[in-house]
CSV table of C-alpha atoms in Angstrom, one decimal:
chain,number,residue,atom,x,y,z
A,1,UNK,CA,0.0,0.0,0.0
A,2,UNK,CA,1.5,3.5,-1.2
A,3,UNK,CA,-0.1,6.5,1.1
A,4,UNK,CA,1.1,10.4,0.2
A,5,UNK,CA,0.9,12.8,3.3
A,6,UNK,CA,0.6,16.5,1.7
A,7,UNK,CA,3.0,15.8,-1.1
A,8,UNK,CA,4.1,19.2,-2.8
A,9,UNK,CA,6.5,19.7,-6.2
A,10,UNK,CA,7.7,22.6,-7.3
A,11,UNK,CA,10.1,23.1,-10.4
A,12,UNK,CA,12.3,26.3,-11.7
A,13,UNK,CA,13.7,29.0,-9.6
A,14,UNK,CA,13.0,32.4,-8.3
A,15,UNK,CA,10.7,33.9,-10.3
A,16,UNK,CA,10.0,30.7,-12.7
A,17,UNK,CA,9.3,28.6,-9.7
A,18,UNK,CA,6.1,26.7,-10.4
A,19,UNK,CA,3.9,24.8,-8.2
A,20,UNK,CA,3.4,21.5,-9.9
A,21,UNK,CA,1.8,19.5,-7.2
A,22,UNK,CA,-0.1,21.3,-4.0
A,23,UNK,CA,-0.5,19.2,-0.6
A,24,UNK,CA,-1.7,16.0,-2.3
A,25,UNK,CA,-2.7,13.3,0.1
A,26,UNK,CA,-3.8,9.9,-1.6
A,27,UNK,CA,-4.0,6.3,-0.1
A,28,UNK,CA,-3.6,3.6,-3.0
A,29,UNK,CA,-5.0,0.1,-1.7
A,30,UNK,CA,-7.3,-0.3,-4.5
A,31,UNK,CA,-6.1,-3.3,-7.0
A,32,UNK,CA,-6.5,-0.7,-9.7
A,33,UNK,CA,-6.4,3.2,-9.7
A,34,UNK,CA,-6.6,5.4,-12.7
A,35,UNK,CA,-5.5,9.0,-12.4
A,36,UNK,CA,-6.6,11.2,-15.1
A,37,UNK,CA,-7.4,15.2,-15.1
A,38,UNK,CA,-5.7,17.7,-17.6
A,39,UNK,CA,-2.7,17.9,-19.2
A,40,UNK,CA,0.0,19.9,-16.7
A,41,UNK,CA,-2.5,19.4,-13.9
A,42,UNK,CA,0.3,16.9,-12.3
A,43,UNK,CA,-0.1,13.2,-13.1
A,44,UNK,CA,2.7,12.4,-14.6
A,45,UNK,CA,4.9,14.4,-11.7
A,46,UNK,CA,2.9,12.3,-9.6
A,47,UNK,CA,3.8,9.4,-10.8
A,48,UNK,CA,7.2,10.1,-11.4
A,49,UNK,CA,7.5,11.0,-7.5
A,50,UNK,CA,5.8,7.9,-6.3
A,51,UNK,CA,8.8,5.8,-8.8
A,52,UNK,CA,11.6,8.0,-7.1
A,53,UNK,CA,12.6,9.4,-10.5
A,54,UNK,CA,11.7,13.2,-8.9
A,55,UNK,CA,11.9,14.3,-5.4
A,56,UNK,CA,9.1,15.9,-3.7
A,57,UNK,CA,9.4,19.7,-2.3
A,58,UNK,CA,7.6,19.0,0.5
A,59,UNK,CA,5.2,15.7,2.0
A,60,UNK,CA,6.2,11.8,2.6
A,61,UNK,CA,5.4,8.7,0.8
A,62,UNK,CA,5.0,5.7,2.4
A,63,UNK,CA,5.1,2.4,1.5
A,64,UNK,CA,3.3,-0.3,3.6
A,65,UNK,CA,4.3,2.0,6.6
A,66,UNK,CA,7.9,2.7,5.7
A,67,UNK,CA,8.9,6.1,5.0
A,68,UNK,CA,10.4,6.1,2.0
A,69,UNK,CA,10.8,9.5,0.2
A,70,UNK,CA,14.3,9.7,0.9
A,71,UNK,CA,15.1,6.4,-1.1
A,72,UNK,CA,16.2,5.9,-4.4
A,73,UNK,CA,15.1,3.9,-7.5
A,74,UNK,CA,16.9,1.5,-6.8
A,75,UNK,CA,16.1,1.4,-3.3
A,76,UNK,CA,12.1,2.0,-4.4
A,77,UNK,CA,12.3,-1.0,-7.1
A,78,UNK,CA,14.1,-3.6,-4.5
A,79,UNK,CA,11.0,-2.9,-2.1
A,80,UNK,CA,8.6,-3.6,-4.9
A,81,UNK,CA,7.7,-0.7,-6.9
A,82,UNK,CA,8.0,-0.7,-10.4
A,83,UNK,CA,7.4,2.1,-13.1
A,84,UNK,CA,6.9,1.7,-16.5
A,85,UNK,CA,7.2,5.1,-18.9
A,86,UNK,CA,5.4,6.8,-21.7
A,87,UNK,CA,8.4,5.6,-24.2
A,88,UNK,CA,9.7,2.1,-23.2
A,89,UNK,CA,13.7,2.2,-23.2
A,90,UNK,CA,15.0,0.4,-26.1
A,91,UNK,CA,17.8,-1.7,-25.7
A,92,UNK,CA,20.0,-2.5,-28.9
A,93,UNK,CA,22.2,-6.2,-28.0
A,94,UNK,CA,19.5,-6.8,-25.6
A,95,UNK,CA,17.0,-9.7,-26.5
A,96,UNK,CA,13.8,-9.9,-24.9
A,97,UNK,CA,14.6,-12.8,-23.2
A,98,UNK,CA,17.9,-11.1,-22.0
A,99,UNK,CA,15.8,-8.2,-20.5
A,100,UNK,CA,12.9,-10.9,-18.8
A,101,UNK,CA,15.4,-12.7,-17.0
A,102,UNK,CA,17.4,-9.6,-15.8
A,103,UNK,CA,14.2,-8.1,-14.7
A,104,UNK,CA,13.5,-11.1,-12.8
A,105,UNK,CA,16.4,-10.7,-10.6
A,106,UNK,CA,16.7,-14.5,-10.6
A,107,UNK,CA,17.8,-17.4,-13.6
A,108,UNK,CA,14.9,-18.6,-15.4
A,109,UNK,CA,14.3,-21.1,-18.0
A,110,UNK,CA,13.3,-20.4,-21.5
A,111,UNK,CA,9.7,-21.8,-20.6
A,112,UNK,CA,9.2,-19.3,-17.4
A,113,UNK,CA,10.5,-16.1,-20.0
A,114,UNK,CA,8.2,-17.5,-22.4
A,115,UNK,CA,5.1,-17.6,-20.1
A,116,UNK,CA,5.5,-14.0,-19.1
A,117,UNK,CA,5.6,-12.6,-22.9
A,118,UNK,CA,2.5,-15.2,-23.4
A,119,UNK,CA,0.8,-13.4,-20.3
A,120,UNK,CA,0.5,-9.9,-22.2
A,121,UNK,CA,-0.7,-11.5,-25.4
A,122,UNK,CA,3.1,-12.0,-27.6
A,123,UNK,CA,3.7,-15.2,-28.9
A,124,UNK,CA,6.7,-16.2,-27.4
A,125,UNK,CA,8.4,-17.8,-30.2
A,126,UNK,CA,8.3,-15.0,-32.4
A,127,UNK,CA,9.5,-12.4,-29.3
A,128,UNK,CA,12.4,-14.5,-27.3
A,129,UNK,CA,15.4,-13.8,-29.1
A,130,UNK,CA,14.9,-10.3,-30.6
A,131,UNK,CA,16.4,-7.4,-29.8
A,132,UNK,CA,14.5,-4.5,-28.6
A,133,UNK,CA,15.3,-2.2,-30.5
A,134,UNK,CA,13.7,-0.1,-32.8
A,135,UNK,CA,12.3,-3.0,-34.9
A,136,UNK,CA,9.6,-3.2,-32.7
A,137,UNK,CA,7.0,-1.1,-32.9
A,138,UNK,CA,5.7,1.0,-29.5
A,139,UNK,CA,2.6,-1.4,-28.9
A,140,UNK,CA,5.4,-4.4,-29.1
A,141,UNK,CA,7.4,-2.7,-26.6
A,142,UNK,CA,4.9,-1.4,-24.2
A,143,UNK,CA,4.0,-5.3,-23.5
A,144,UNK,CA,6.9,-6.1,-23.5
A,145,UNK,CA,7.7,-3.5,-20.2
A,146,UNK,CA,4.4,-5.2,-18.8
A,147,UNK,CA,5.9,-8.7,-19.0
A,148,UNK,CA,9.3,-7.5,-17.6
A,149,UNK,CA,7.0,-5.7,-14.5
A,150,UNK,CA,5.3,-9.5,-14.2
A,151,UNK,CA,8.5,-11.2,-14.1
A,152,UNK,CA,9.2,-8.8,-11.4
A,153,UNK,CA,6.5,-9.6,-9.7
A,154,UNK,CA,6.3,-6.0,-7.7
A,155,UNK,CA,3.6,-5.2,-5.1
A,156,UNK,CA,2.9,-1.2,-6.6
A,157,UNK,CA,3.4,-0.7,-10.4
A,158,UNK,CA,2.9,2.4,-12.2
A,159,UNK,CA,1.9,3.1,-15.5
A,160,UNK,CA,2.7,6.6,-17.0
A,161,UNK,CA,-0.4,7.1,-19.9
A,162,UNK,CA,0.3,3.4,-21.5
A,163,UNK,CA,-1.7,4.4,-24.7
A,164,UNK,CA,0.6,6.8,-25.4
A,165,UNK,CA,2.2,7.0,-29.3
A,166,UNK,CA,0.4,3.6,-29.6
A,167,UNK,CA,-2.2,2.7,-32.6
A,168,UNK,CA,-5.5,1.5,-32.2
A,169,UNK,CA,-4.3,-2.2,-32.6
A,170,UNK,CA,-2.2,-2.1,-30.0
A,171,UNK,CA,-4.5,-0.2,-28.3
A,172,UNK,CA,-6.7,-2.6,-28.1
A,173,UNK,CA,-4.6,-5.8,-26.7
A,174,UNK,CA,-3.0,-3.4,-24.2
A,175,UNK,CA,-6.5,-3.0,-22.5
A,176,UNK,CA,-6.8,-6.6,-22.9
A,177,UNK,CA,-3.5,-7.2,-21.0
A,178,UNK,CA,-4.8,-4.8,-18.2
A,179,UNK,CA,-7.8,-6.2,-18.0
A,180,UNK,CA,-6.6,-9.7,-17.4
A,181,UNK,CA,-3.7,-8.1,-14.9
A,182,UNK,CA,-6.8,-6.5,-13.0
A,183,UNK,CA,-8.9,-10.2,-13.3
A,184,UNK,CA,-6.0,-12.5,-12.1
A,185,UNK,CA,-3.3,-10.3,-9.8
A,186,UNK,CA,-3.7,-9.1,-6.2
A,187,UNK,CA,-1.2,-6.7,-6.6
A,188,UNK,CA,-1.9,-3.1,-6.6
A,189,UNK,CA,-1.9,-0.8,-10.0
A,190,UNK,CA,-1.6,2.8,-10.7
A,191,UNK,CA,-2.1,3.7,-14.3
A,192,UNK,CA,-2.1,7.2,-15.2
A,193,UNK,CA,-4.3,7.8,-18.4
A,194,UNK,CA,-6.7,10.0,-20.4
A,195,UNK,CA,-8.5,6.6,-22.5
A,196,UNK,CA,-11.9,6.1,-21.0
A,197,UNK,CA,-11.6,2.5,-21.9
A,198,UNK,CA,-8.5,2.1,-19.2
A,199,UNK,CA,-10.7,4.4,-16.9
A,200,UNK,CA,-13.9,2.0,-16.7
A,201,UNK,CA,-11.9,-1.2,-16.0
A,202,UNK,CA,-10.6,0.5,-12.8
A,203,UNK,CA,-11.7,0.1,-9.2
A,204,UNK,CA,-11.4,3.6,-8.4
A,205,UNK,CA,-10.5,7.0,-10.3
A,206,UNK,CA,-8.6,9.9,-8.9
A,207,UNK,CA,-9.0,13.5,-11.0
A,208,UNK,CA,-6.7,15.5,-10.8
A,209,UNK,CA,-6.0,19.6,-11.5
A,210,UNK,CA,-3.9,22.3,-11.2
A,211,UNK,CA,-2.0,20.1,-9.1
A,212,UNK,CA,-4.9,19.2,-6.6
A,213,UNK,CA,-7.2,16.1,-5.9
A,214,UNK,CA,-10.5,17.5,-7.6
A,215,UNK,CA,-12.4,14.3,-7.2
A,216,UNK,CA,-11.8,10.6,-6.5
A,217,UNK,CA,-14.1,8.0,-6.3
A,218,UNK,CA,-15.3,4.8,-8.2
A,219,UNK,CA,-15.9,4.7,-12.2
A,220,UNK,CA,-19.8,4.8,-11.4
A,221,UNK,CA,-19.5,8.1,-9.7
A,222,UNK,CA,-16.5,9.6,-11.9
A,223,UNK,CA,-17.0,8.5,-15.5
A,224,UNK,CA,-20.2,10.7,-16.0
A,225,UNK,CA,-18.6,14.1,-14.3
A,226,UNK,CA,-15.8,13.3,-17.1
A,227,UNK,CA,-18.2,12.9,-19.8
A,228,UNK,CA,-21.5,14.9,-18.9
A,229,UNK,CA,-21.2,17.7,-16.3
A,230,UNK,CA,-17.6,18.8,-16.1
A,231,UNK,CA,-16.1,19.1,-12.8
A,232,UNK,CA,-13.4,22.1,-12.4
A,233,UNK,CA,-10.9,22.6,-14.9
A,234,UNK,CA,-11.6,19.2,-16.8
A,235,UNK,CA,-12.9,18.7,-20.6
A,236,UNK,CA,-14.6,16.0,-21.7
A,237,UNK,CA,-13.7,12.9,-23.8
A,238,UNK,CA,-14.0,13.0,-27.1
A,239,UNK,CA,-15.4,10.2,-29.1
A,240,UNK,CA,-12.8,9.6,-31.1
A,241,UNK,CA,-9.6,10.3,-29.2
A,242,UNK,CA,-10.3,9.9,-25.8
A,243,UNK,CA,-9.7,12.8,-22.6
A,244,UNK,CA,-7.5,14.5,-23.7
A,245,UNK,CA,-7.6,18.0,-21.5
């Protein structure tokens, strides 16, 4: 369980110095949260913070009790919390197999690597031994960074907008991989997103704005102050492309 106790970021000096994120305090025990809310209002900072990759200006984070805002990536990742970004990190020499099993912190068999990449919907035979690198295309990669976060098998992983420079295709079996990760894992999830589709299958969505909680609560009460009546600062989705705000 992740809990943030008046979490504050600010970025730039002097003069430039912006407030990014305001006193946030969240509690994720849910097995799935979605945060969503308009573009610059925070999410991805937030997410970024929760990973270790940025260090808060003010607050805590705790992990299952333990204070750790003073840790590291490293230090973050070895206590189970993994973060996958908006561009998966291509790896030229690096097969897929290569990248599983280093992931995995442990030797495994070709069967166990394979499994994982069959988990988010690759056929493992066709996967294995390439390298990732840029012949894969983003959708390729992105489950690919899903199977390497299973084969880690963390307790808190966080998604930075998954459907990000993805096409529909892809689109479409990356919702199918996070819908069976909600159906068959106890572990928790944080995916930050604009794609109503992601939204619905989660058990609860947090909104957020100009760097504040606006609302938070479960699709049911959420999805139609997204997409009727607008709530503070947020737009609605559009039918073709999704929230964008």
């Amino acid at each position: 369980m992740v809990e943030l106790i008046d979490l504050s970021f600010s970025a730039g000096e002097g003069e430039e110095k912006k407030e990014i994120l305001r006193d946030v305090s969240l509690r994720f025990d849910d097995r799935l949260t979605a945060i969503t809310g308009p573009n610059g209002g925070g999410k991805s900072t937030l997410a970024k913070l929760i990973a270790g990759i940025l260090v808060p200006t003010g607050g805590r984070i705790l992990l299952d009790g333990e204070d750790i805002t003073a840790l590291s990536v490293t230090e973050r990742a070895r206590r189970g919390i993994s973060f996958a970004f908006q561009t998966p990190v291509r790896f030229k020499g690096i097969t897929v197999r290569d990248l599983i099993m280093l992931a995995s912190g442990k030797k495994i068999g070709m069967a166990e690597a394979c499994d994982y990449l069959s988990e988010v919907g690759l056929c493992a035979r066709d996967y294995i031994n390439r390298e990732v690198n840029a012949s894969l295309s983003g959708g390729e990669l992105k489950r690919i960074e899903i199977a390497t976060i299973l084969a880690r098998g963390t307790s808190f992983s966080v998604f930075d907008e998954p459907e990000a420079g993805i096409d529909l295709w892809s689109f479409q079996n990356l919702i199918r991989v996070f819908e069976k990760i909600h159906r068959e894992k106890q572990d928790s999830v944080l995916i930050i997103s604009h794609q109503e589709r992601i939204l619905n299958i989660a058990d609860r969505i947090v909104v957020l704005a100009g760097g504040e909680v606006v609302n938070d609560g479960t699709p049911e009460k959420i999805m139609p102050t997204l997409t009727g009546k607008v709530v503070s600062s947020c737009r609605p989705f559009e039918k073709a492309g999704g929230y964008h705000g």
